[in-house]
Short mmCIF file of C-alpha atoms and ligand atoms in Angstrom, two decimals:
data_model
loop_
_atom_site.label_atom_id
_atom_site.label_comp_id
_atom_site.label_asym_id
_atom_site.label_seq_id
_atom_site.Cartn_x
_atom_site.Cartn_y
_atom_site.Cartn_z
CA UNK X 1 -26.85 3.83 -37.44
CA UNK X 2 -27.19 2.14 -34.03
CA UNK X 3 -24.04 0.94 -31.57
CA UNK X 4 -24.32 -0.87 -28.92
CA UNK X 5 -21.99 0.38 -26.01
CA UNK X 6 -21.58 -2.31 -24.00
CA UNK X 7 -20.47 -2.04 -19.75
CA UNK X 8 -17.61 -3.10 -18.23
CA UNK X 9 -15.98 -4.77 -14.65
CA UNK X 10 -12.86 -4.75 -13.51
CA UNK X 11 -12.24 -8.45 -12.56
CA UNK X 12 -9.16 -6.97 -10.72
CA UNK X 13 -7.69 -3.61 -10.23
CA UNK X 14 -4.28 -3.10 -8.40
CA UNK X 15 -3.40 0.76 -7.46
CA UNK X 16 0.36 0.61 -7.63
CA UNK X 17 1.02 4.71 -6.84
CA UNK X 18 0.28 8.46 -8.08
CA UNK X 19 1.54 9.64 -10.84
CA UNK X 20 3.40 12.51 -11.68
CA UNK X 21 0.42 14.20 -13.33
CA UNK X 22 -1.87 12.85 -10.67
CA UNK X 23 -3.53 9.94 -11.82
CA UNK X 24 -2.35 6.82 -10.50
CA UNK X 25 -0.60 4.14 -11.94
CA UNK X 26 -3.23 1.11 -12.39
CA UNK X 27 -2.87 -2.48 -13.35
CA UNK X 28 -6.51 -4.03 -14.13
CA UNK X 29 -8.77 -6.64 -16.18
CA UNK X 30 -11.29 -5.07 -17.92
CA UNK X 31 -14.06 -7.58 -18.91
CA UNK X 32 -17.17 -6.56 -20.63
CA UNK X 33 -20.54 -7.36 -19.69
CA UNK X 34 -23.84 -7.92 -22.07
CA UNK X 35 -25.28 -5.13 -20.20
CA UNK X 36 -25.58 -2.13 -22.60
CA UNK X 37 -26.37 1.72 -23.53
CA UNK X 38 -27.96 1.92 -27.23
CA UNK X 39 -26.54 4.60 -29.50
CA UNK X 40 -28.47 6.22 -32.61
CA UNK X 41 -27.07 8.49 -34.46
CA UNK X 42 -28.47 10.42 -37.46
CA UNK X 43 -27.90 13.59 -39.97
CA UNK X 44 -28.75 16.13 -40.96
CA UNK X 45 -29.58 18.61 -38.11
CA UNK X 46 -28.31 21.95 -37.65
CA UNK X 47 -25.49 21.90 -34.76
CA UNK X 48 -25.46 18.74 -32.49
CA UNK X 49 -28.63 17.58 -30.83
CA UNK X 50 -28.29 14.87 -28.20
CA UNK X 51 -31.43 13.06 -26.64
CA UNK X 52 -31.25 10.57 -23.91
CA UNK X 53 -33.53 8.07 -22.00
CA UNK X 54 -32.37 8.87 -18.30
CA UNK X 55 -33.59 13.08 -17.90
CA UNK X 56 -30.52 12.94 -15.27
CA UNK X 57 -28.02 12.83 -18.01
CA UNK X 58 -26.69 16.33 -19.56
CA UNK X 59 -27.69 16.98 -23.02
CA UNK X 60 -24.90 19.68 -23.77
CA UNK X 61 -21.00 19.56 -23.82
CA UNK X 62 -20.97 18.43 -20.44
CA UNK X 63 -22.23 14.90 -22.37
CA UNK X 64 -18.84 12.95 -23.21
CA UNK X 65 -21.11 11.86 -26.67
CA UNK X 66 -20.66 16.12 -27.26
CA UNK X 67 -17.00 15.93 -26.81
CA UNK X 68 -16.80 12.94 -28.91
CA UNK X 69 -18.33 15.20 -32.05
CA UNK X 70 -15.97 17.58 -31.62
CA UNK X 71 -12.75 16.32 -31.22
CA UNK X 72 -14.01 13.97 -33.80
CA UNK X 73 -14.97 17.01 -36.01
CA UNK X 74 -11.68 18.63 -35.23
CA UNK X 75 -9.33 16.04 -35.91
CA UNK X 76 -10.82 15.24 -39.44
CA UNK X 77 -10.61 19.00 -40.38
CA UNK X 78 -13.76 19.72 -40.92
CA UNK X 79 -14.60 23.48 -40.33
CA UNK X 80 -17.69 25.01 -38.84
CA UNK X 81 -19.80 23.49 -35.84
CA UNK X 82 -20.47 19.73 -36.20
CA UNK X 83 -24.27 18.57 -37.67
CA UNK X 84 -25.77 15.40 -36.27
CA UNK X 85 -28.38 13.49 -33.63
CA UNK X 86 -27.61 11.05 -31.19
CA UNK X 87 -30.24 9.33 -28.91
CA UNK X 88 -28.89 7.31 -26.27
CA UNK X 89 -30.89 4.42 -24.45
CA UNK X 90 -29.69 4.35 -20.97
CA UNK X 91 -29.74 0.87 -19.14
CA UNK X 92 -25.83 1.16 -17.20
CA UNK X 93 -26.51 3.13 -13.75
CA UNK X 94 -24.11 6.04 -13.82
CA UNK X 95 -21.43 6.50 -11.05
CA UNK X 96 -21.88 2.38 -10.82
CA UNK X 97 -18.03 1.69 -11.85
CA UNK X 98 -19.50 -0.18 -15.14
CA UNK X 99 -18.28 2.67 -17.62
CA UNK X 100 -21.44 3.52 -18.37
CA UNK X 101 -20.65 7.57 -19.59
CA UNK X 102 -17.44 6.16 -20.92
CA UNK X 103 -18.60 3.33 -22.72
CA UNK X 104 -21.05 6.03 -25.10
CA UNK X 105 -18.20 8.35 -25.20
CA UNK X 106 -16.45 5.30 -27.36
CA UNK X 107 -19.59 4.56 -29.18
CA UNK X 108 -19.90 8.18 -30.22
CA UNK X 109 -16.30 8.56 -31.01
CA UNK X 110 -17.06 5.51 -33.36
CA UNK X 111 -20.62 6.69 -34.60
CA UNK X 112 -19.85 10.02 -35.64
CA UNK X 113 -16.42 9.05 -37.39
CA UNK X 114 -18.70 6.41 -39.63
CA UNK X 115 -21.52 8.99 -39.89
CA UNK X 116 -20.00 11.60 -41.45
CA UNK X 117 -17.33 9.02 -43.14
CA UNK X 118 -14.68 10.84 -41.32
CA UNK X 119 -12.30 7.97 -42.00
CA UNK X 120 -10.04 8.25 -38.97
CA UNK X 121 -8.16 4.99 -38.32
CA UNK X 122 -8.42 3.00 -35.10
CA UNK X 123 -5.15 4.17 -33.67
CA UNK X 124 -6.10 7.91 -34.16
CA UNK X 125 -9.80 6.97 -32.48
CA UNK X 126 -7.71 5.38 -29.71
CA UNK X 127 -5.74 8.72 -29.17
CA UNK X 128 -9.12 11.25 -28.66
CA UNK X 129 -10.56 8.17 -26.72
CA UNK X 130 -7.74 8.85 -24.07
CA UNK X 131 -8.28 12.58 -24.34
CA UNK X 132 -11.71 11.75 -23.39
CA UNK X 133 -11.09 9.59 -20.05
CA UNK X 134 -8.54 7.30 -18.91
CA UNK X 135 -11.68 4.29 -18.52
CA UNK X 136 -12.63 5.11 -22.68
CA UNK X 137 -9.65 3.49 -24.51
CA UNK X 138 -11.02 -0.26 -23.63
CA UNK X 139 -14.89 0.29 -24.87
CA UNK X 140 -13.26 0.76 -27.87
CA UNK X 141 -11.33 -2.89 -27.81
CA UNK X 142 -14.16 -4.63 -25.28
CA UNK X 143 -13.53 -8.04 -24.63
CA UNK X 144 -11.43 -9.30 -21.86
CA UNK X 145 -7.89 -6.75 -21.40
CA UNK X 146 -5.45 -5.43 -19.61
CA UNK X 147 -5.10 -1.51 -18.98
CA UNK X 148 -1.65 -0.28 -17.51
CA UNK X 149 -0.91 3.11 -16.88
CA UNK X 150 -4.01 5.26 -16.12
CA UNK X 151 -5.89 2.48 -16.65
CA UNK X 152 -5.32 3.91 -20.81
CA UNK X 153 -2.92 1.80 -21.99
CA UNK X 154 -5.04 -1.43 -23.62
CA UNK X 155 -3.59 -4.60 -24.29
CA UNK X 156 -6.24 -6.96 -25.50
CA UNK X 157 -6.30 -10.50 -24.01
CA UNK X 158 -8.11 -13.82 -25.08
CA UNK X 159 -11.63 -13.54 -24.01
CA UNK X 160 -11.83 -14.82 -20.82
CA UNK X 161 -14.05 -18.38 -20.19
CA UNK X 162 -18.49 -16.85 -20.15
CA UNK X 163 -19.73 -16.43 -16.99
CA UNK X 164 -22.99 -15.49 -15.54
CA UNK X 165 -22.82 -12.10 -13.13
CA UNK X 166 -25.62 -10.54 -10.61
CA UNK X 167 -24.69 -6.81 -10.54
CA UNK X 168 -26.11 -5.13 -7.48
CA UNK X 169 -26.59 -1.29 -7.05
CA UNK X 170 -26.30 -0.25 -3.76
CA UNK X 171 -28.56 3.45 -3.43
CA UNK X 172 -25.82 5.78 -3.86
CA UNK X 173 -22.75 5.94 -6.35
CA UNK X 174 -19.27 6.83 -6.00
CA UNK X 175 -17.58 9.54 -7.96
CA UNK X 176 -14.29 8.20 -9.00
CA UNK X 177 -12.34 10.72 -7.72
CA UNK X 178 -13.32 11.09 -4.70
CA UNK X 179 -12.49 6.94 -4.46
CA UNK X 180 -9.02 7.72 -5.53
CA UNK X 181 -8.88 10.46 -2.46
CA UNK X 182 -10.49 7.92 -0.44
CA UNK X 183 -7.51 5.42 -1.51
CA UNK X 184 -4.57 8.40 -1.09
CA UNK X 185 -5.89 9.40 2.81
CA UNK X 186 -5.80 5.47 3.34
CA UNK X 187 -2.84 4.71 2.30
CA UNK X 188 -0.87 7.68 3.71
CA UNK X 189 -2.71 6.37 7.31
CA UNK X 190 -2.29 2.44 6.91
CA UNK X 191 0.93 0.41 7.15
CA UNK X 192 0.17 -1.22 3.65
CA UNK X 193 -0.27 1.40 1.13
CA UNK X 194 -3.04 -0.34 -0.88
CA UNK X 195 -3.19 -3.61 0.99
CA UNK X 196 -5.97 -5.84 0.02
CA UNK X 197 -8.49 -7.07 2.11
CA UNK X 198 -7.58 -10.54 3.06
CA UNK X 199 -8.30 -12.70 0.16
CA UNK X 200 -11.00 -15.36 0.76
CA UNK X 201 -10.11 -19.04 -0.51
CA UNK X 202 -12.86 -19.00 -3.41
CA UNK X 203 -11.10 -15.60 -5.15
CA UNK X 204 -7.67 -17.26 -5.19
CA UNK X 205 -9.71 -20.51 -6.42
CA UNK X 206 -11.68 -18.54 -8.84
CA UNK X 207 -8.28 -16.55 -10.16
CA UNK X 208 -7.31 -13.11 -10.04
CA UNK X 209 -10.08 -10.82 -8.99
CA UNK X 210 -9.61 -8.45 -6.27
CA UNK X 211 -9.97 -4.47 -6.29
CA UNK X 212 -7.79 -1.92 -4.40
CA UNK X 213 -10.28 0.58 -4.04
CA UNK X 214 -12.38 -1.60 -2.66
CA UNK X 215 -11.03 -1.07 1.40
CA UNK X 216 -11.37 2.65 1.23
CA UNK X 217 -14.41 2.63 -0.59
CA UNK X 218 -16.17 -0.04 1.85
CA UNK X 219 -14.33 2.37 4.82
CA UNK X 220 -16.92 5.06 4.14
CA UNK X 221 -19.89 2.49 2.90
CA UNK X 222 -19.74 -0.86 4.97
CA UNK X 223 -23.22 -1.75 3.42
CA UNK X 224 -20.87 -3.08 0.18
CA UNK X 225 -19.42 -5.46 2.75
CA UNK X 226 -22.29 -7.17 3.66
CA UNK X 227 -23.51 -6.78 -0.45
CA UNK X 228 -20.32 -8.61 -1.10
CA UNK X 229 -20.99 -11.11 1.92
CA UNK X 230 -24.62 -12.02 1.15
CA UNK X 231 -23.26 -12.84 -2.97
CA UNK X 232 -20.68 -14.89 -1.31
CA UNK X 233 -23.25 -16.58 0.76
CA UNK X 234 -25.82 -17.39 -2.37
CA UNK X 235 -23.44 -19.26 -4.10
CA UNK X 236 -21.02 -17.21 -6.00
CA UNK X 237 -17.27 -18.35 -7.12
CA UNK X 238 -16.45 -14.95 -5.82
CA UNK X 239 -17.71 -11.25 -5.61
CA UNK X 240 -15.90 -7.71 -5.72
CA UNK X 241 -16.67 -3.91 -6.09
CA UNK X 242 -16.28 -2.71 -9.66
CA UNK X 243 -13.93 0.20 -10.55
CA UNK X 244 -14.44 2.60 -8.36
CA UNK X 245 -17.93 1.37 -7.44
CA UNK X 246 -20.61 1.71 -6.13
CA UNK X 247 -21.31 -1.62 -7.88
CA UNK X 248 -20.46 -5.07 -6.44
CA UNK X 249 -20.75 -7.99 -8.89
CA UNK X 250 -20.60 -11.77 -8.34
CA UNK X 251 -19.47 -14.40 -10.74
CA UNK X 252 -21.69 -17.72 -11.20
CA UNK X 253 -21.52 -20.59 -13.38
CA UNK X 254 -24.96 -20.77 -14.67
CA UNK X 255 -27.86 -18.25 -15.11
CA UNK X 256 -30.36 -20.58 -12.80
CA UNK X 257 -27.22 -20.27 -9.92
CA UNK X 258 -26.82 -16.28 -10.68
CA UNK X 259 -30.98 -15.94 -10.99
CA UNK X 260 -31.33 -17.57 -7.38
CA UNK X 261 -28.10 -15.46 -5.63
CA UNK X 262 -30.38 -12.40 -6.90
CA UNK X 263 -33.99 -13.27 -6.01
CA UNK X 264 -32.04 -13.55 -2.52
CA UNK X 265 -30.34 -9.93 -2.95
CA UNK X 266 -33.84 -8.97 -4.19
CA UNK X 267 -35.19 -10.44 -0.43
CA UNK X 268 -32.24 -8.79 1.59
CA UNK X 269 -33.66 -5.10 0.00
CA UNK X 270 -30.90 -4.67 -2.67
CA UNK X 271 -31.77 -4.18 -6.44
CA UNK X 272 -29.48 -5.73 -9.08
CA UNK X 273 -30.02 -7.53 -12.47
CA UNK X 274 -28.30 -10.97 -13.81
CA UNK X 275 -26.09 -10.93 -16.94
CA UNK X 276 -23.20 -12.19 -18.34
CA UNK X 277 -20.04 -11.64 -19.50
CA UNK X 278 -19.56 -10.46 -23.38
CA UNK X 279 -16.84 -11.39 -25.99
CA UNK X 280 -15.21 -9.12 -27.88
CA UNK X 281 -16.59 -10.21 -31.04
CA UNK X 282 -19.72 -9.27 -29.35
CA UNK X 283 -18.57 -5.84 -27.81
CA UNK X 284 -16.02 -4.36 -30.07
CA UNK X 285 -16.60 -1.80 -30.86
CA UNK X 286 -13.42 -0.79 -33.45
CA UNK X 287 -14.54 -5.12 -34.48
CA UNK X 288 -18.14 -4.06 -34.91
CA UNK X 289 -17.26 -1.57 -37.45
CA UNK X 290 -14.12 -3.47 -39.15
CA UNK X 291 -11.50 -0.78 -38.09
CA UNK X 292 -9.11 -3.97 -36.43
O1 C5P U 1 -9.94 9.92 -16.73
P1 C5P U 1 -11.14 10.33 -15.99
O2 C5P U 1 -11.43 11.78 -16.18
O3 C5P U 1 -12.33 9.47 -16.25
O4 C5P U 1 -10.82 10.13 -14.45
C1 C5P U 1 -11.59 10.79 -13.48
C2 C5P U 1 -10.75 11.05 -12.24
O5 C5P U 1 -10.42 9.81 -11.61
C3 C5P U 1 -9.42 11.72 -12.48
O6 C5P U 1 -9.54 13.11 -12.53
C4 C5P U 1 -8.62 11.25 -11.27
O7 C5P U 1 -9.00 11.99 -10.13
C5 C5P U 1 -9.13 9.84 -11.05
N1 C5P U 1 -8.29 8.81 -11.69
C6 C5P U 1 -7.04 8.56 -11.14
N2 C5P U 1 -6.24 7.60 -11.73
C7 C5P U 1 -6.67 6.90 -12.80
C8 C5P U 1 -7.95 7.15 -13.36
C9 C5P U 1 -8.73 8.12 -12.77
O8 C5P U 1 -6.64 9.17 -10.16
N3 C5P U 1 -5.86 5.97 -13.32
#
């Protein structure tokens, strides 16, 4: 069986405060992207084997597609260790901000439940997604929605209107923790907790897409500044960091408009790729497998 897990960026993300339990409190737009990890999964094997493209990525329970066999394991009953292979086919840059470990942990939570025709229902998949990480819940819905709460709390919207998008990857990535540390000195030291950087008139023409993390994370990397600039400059309707970066995307109306802004990123020294925005009926994953 073969998923596609598909990445994600936040078109906006507003940080309105820490929680109790020390996550904070987040208001975004998830949109997903036709940028995507492949999945395989296969049986029988003795214990859980998992293979993947990229040697950087951890092959043992430190591998969210790990947890995702046993807490899907678990919750159908089963008893002894759980049997089964999954390859993954890395194309989404880790620490990037485009979900990339979370969007396989949702494909695996998926996979394994139809592999071993565990039969758990969406909402139960939903509830080990969150147990998994706050960023997991959406991969399972895709498409264009809202997350409240830790960012957990999905609430599918109409897809929004295809666009084209040049991703570019600065040279380092950004743990998302240490962004939301980045986010708590900031806003205990500014006037504005969370103020935005001034809005430019194409982003209020182009709608809502802005990203709080994005001061404190430019603060302590002002190369995504001039990232964001130079996609501003080739032509796109408007550009932002992802999540909690490093990645800075800009939105285009047509591929030929998105394939010149990055032939010029590609001049200025900065690698990045062209691709577009996906609908849910593409990147469902619960739709792909007829569990909603
Ligand atoms: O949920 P996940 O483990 O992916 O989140 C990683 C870290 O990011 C958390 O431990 C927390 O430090 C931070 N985070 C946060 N508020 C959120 C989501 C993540 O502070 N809403």
């Amino acid at each position: 069986m073969i998923l596609r897990a598909h990445a994600k960026i936040n078109l906006s993300l507003a940080v309105r405060g820490v929680r109790s339990d020390g996550y904070h409190e987040l208001r975004t737009v998830f949109q997903s992207l036709a940028l995507h990890d492949t999945l395989r999964f296969a049986e029988p094997h003795a214990g859980l084997a998992i293979t993947c493209s990229d040697p950087a990525v951890p092959l043992d329970e430190r591998n969210l597609v790990w947890k995702a066999a046993q807490l899907v394991w678990e919750a159908a009953g089963r008893s002894g260790e759980p049997c089964g292979r999954a390859r993954i086919t890395k194309r989404i840059p880790a620490q990037g901000g485009l979900g990339g470990g979370s969007a396989d942990a949702a494909a695996a939570l998926v996979g394994w439940n139809r592999l071993w025709a565990t039969g758990l229902p969406a909402q139960r998949l939903c509830q080990l997604a969150r147990a998994l990480g706050a960023d997991v819940p959406f991969f399972l819905h895709a498409g264009t929605a809202l997350g409240l709460g830790r960012g957990d709390d999905i609430h599918p919207l109409d897809d929004a209107p295809s666009r084209w998008v040049v991703l570019v990857f600065p040279p380092f990535g950004v743990s998302t923790p240490e962004a939301f540390r980045w986010w708590d000195e900031d806003s205990r030291r500014l006037p504005a907790p969370g103020s935005r950087l001034p809005a430019e008139p194409e982003s209020q023409a182009a709608g809502e897409v802005f990203n709080d993390l994005e001061a404190p994370v430019c603060r302590r990397h002002p190369e995504l500044v001039e990232i964001r600039r130079t996609l501003e400059g080739a032509g796109a309707a408007v550009a932002a960091m992802t999540g909690s970066g490093s990645t800075v995307f800009g939105l285009f109306g047509t591929r030929r408009a998105a394939r010149a802004a990055s032939g010029r990123l590609a001049g200025a020294g900065w690698t990045g790729l062209v691709t577009r925005t996906s609908p849910r009926s593409r990147a469902g994953l619960l739709e792909h497998v007829g569990l909603v």
